[in-house]
Amino acid sequence: MKRVAILISGSGSNMVALARSMTGDHPARPVLVASNDPAAAGLGKAAAMGIATAAVDHRAFGGDRAAFEAALLAPLLAARPDIVCLAGFMRILTAGFVQRFAGRMLNIHPSLLPRYPGLDTHRRALEAGDAEAGCTVHEVTPALDAGPILGQARVPILPGDTPQTLAARVLVQEHRLYPAVLRRFVAGDRRPLLLPAAAET
Ligand code: GAR
């Protein structure tokens, strides 16, 4: 059984989707949900699901990324994860941290990478006049949002969309895509999973 740690910063809806998927004959289990924000709503959701949690407040380190990461590593390494999933984790990680988990750290990003790495993806897609948007699960490498793509799901951009309505439509697909990619990844399958647009979009 593979051990999966999940890093979050906020509501943790992707974390919940991942954790819910890791039951029954799934070859992995969630062993830790950790956050850089002690107030992240996802921590309570994880605890309610019986998953161990940890919070390491990045603000206590005054911009010293290496010191924050050293503190985050303590509970993370103690959980002995085989795989680390970033799920709405909003801190940029140093190369040193990423290298520790090389080849076994995943991230979900709310755009069709390589378009729109970084923040404000939905506003940027709307401003560009794109006809579609989506989400990407990729392997984490030191370059931001640029690691090998493990899966993508697409949604149409509709007339009248705002960043909020588009984000909500993409989030539904994030909850389909991330568990599907993780299941394949745990089984050693790194071929990109390209999900067709779902009926509900
Ligand atoms: C998700 O849309 C995720 O793709 C995005 O944050 C949201 C977290 O929601 N991640 C990033 O923007 C990473 N740069 P959640 O906490 O409900 O899963």
PDB file of N, CA and C in Angstrom, residues 16-62:
ATOM      1  N   VAL A  16     -10.102  16.440  -0.514  1.00  0.00           N
ATOM      2  CA  VAL A  16     -11.228  15.563  -0.182  1.00  0.00           C
ATOM      3  C   VAL A  16     -11.480  14.579  -1.322  1.00  0.00           C
ATOM      4  N   ALA A  17     -11.416  15.070  -2.563  1.00  0.00           N
ATOM      5  CA  ALA A  17     -11.634  14.174  -3.709  1.00  0.00           C
ATOM      6  C   ALA A  17     -10.567  13.084  -3.741  1.00  0.00           C
ATOM      7  N   LEU A  18      -9.318  13.453  -3.480  1.00  0.00           N
ATOM      8  CA  LEU A  18      -8.243  12.454  -3.460  1.00  0.00           C
ATOM      9  C   LEU A  18      -8.453  11.459  -2.322  1.00  0.00           C
ATOM     10  N   ALA A  19      -8.728  11.977  -1.134  1.00  0.00           N
ATOM     11  CA  ALA A  19      -8.865  11.092   0.031  1.00  0.00           C
ATOM     12  C   ALA A  19     -10.032  10.137  -0.148  1.00  0.00           C
ATOM     13  N   ARG A  20     -11.147  10.645  -0.682  1.00  0.00           N
ATOM     14  CA  ARG A  20     -12.314   9.776  -0.893  1.00  0.00           C
ATOM     15  C   ARG A  20     -12.000   8.665  -1.881  1.00  0.00           C
ATOM     16  N   SER A  21     -11.104   8.954  -2.832  1.00  0.00           N
ATOM     17  CA  SER A  21     -10.807   7.943  -3.858  1.00  0.00           C
ATOM     18  C   SER A  21      -9.945   6.819  -3.301  1.00  0.00           C
ATOM     19  N   MET A  22      -9.190   7.105  -2.239  1.00  0.00           N
ATOM     20  CA  MET A  22      -8.227   6.118  -1.731  1.00  0.00           C
ATOM     21  C   MET A  22      -8.868   5.190  -0.710  1.00  0.00           C
ATOM     22  N   THR A  23      -9.813   4.393  -1.177  1.00  0.00           N
ATOM     23  CA  THR A  23     -10.483   3.417  -0.317  1.00  0.00           C
ATOM     24  C   THR A  23     -10.555   2.097  -1.088  1.00  0.00           C
ATOM     25  N   GLY A  24     -11.050   1.079  -0.435  1.00  0.00           N
ATOM     26  CA  GLY A  24     -11.282  -0.198  -1.110  1.00  0.00           C
ATOM     27  C   GLY A  24     -10.027  -0.747  -1.754  1.00  0.00           C
ATOM     28  N   ASP A  25     -10.121  -1.084  -3.055  1.00  0.00           N
ATOM     29  CA  ASP A  25      -8.986  -1.739  -3.716  1.00  0.00           C
ATOM     30  C   ASP A  25      -7.958  -0.735  -4.232  1.00  0.00           C
ATOM     31  N   HIS A  26      -8.144   0.544  -3.911  1.00  0.00           N
ATOM     32  CA  HIS A  26      -7.147   1.546  -4.333  1.00  0.00           C
ATOM     33  C   HIS A  26      -5.798   1.215  -3.695  1.00  0.00           C
ATOM     34  N   PRO A  27      -4.723   1.289  -4.473  1.00  0.00           N
ATOM     35  CA  PRO A  27      -3.420   0.867  -3.928  1.00  0.00           C
ATOM     36  C   PRO A  27      -2.707   1.929  -3.091  1.00  0.00           C
ATOM     37  N   ALA A  28      -3.418   2.954  -2.617  1.00  0.00           N
ATOM     38  CA  ALA A  28      -2.786   3.983  -1.780  1.00  0.00           C
ATOM     39  C   ALA A  28      -3.765   4.434  -0.696  1.00  0.00           C
ATOM     40  N   ARG A  29      -3.194   5.052   0.335  1.00  0.00           N
ATOM     41  CA  ARG A  29      -4.002   5.616   1.419  1.00  0.00           C
ATOM     42  C   ARG A  29      -3.428   6.977   1.809  1.00  0.00           C
ATOM     43  N   PRO A  30      -4.296   7.913   2.210  1.00  0.00           N
ATOM     44  CA  PRO A  30      -3.794   9.211   2.692  1.00  0.00           C
ATOM     45  C   PRO A  30      -3.237   9.060   4.107  1.00  0.00           C
ATOM     46  N   VAL A  31      -2.007   9.543   4.319  1.00  0.00           N
ATOM     47  CA  VAL A  31      -1.396   9.391   5.646  1.00  0.00           C
ATOM     48  C   VAL A  31      -1.225  10.721   6.369  1.00  0.00           C
ATOM     49  N   LEU A  32      -1.301  11.834   5.616  1.00  0.00           N
ATOM     50  CA  LEU A  32      -1.133  13.149   6.245  1.00  0.00           C
ATOM     51  C   LEU A  32      -1.716  14.215   5.331  1.00  0.00           C
ATOM     52  N   VAL A  33      -2.405  15.187   5.941  1.00  0.00           N
ATOM     53  CA  VAL A  33      -2.770  16.423   5.236  1.00  0.00           C
ATOM     54  C   VAL A  33      -2.089  17.550   5.994  1.00  0.00           C
ATOM     55  N   ALA A  34      -1.236  18.293   5.304  1.00  0.00           N
ATOM     56  CA  ALA A  34      -0.494  19.376   5.946  1.00  0.00           C
ATOM     57  C   ALA A  34      -0.773  20.683   5.228  1.00  0.00           C
ATOM     58  N   SER A  35      -0.767  21.772   5.998  1.00  0.00           N
ATOM     59  CA  SER A  35      -1.066  23.092   5.442  1.00  0.00           C
ATOM     60  C   SER A  35      -0.071  24.128   5.949  1.00  0.00           C
ATOM     61  N   ASN A  36       0.183  25.117   5.116  1.00  0.00           N
ATOM     62  CA  ASN A  36       0.978  26.274   5.532  1.00  0.00           C
ATOM     63  C   ASN A  36       0.117  27.301   6.265  1.00  0.00           C
ATOM     64  N   ASP A  37      -1.204  27.059   6.301  1.00  0.00           N
ATOM     65  CA  ASP A  37      -2.128  27.996   6.954  1.00  0.00           C
ATOM     66  C   ASP A  37      -2.930  27.232   8.002  1.00  0.00           C
ATOM     67  N   PRO A  38      -2.693  27.511   9.280  1.00  0.00           N
ATOM     68  CA  PRO A  38      -3.423  26.787  10.334  1.00  0.00           C
ATOM     69  C   PRO A  38      -4.936  26.963  10.233  1.00  0.00           C
ATOM     70  N   ALA A  39      -5.394  28.032   9.535  1.00  0.00           N
ATOM     71  CA  ALA A  39      -6.833  28.283   9.418  1.00  0.00           C
ATOM     72  C   ALA A  39      -7.433  27.646   8.169  1.00  0.00           C
ATOM     73  N   ALA A  40      -6.658  26.908   7.406  1.00  0.00           N
ATOM     74  CA  ALA A  40      -7.185  26.298   6.175  1.00  0.00           C
ATOM     75  C   ALA A  40      -8.370  25.393   6.500  1.00  0.00           C
ATOM     76  N   ALA A  41      -9.486  25.626   5.804  1.00  0.00           N
ATOM     77  CA  ALA A  41     -10.692  24.842   6.094  1.00  0.00           C
ATOM     78  C   ALA A  41     -10.477  23.363   5.821  1.00  0.00           C
ATOM     79  N   GLY A  42      -9.581  23.055   4.907  1.00  0.00           N
ATOM     80  CA  GLY A  42      -9.339  21.657   4.567  1.00  0.00           C
ATOM     81  C   GLY A  42      -8.785  20.836   5.718  1.00  0.00           C
ATOM     82  N   LEU A  43      -8.117  21.477   6.667  1.00  0.00           N
ATOM     83  CA  LEU A  43      -7.567  20.714   7.803  1.00  0.00           C
ATOM     84  C   LEU A  43      -8.684  20.058   8.604  1.00  0.00           C
ATOM     85  N   GLY A  44      -9.757  20.794   8.835  1.00  0.00           N
ATOM     86  CA  GLY A  44     -10.888  20.234   9.565  1.00  0.00           C
ATOM     87  C   GLY A  44     -11.566  19.120   8.785  1.00  0.00           C
ATOM     88  N   LYS A  45     -11.636  19.299   7.452  1.00  0.00           N
ATOM     89  CA  LYS A  45     -12.242  18.245   6.626  1.00  0.00           C
ATOM     90  C   LYS A  45     -11.413  16.972   6.700  1.00  0.00           C
ATOM     91  N   ALA A  46     -10.089  17.124   6.684  1.00  0.00           N
ATOM     92  CA  ALA A  46      -9.219  15.946   6.757  1.00  0.00           C
ATOM     93  C   ALA A  46      -9.376  15.252   8.100  1.00  0.00           C
ATOM     94  N   ALA A  47      -9.382  16.046   9.159  1.00  0.00           N
ATOM     95  CA  ALA A  47      -9.526  15.456  10.494  1.00  0.00           C
ATOM     96  C   ALA A  47     -10.845  14.710  10.609  1.00  0.00           C
ATOM     97  N   ALA A  48     -11.905  15.286  10.010  1.00  0.00           N
ATOM     98  CA  ALA A  48     -13.216  14.641  10.059  1.00  0.00           C
ATOM     99  C   ALA A  48     -13.209  13.322   9.292  1.00  0.00           C
ATOM    100  N   MET A  49     -12.293  13.189   8.334  1.00  0.00           N
ATOM    101  CA  MET A  49     -12.170  11.932   7.588  1.00  0.00           C
ATOM    102  C   MET A  49     -11.200  10.971   8.269  1.00  0.00           C
ATOM    103  N   GLY A  50     -10.680  11.371   9.426  1.00  0.00           N
ATOM    104  CA  GLY A  50      -9.791  10.485  10.164  1.00  0.00           C
ATOM    105  C   GLY A  50      -8.354  10.497   9.685  1.00  0.00           C
ATOM    106  N   ILE A  51      -7.976  11.557   8.956  1.00  0.00           N
ATOM    107  CA  ILE A  51      -6.610  11.656   8.433  1.00  0.00           C
ATOM    108  C   ILE A  51      -5.799  12.542   9.371  1.00  0.00           C
ATOM    109  N   ALA A  52      -4.554  12.160   9.633  1.00  0.00           N
ATOM    110  CA  ALA A  52      -3.661  12.972  10.463  1.00  0.00           C
ATOM    111  C   ALA A  52      -3.413  14.305   9.772  1.00  0.00           C
ATOM    112  N   THR A  53      -3.318  15.378  10.566  1.00  0.00           N
ATOM    113  CA  THR A  53      -3.095  16.705   9.999  1.00  0.00           C
ATOM    114  C   THR A  53      -1.914  17.382  10.681  1.00  0.00           C
ATOM    115  N   ALA A  54      -1.350  18.351   9.962  1.00  0.00           N
ATOM    116  CA  ALA A  54      -0.284  19.181  10.521  1.00  0.00           C
ATOM    117  C   ALA A  54      -0.402  20.559   9.907  1.00  0.00           C
ATOM    118  N   ALA A  55      -0.072  21.584  10.672  1.00  0.00           N
ATOM    119  CA  ALA A  55      -0.061  22.953  10.168  1.00  0.00           C
ATOM    120  C   ALA A  55       1.265  23.596  10.533  1.00  0.00           C
ATOM    121  N   VAL A  56       1.917  24.198   9.548  1.00  0.00           N
ATOM    122  CA  VAL A  56       3.157  24.943   9.768  1.00  0.00           C
ATOM    123  C   VAL A  56       2.955  26.305   9.122  1.00  0.00           C
ATOM    124  N   ASP A  57       2.745  27.313   9.960  1.00  0.00           N
ATOM    125  CA  ASP A  57       2.386  28.651   9.474  1.00  0.00           C
ATOM    126  C   ASP A  57       3.602  29.328   8.836  1.00  0.00           C
ATOM    127  N   HIS A  58       3.545  29.536   7.515  1.00  0.00           N
ATOM    128  CA  HIS A  58       4.713  30.111   6.831  1.00  0.00           C
ATOM    129  C   HIS A  58       5.002  31.528   7.322  1.00  0.00           C
ATOM    130  N   ARG A  59       3.968  32.217   7.843  1.00  0.00           N
ATOM    131  CA  ARG A  59       4.165  33.613   8.277  1.00  0.00           C
ATOM    132  C   ARG A  59       5.099  33.700   9.474  1.00  0.00           C
ATOM    133  N   ALA A  60       5.258  32.606  10.200  1.00  0.00           N
ATOM    134  CA  ALA A  60       6.156  32.614  11.360  1.00  0.00           C
ATOM    135  C   ALA A  60       7.623  32.667  10.944  1.00  0.00           C
ATOM    136  N   PHE A  61       7.898  32.463   9.647  1.00  0.00           N
ATOM    137  CA  PHE A  61       9.287  32.380   9.196  1.00  0.00           C
ATOM    138  C   PHE A  61       9.736  33.614   8.434  1.00  0.00           C
ATOM    139  N   GLY A  62       8.856  34.632   8.378  1.00  0.00           N
ATOM    140  CA  GLY A  62       9.238  35.924   7.837  1.00  0.00           C
ATOM    141  C   GLY A  62       9.906  35.881   6.480  1.00  0.00           C
TER     142      GLY A  62
END
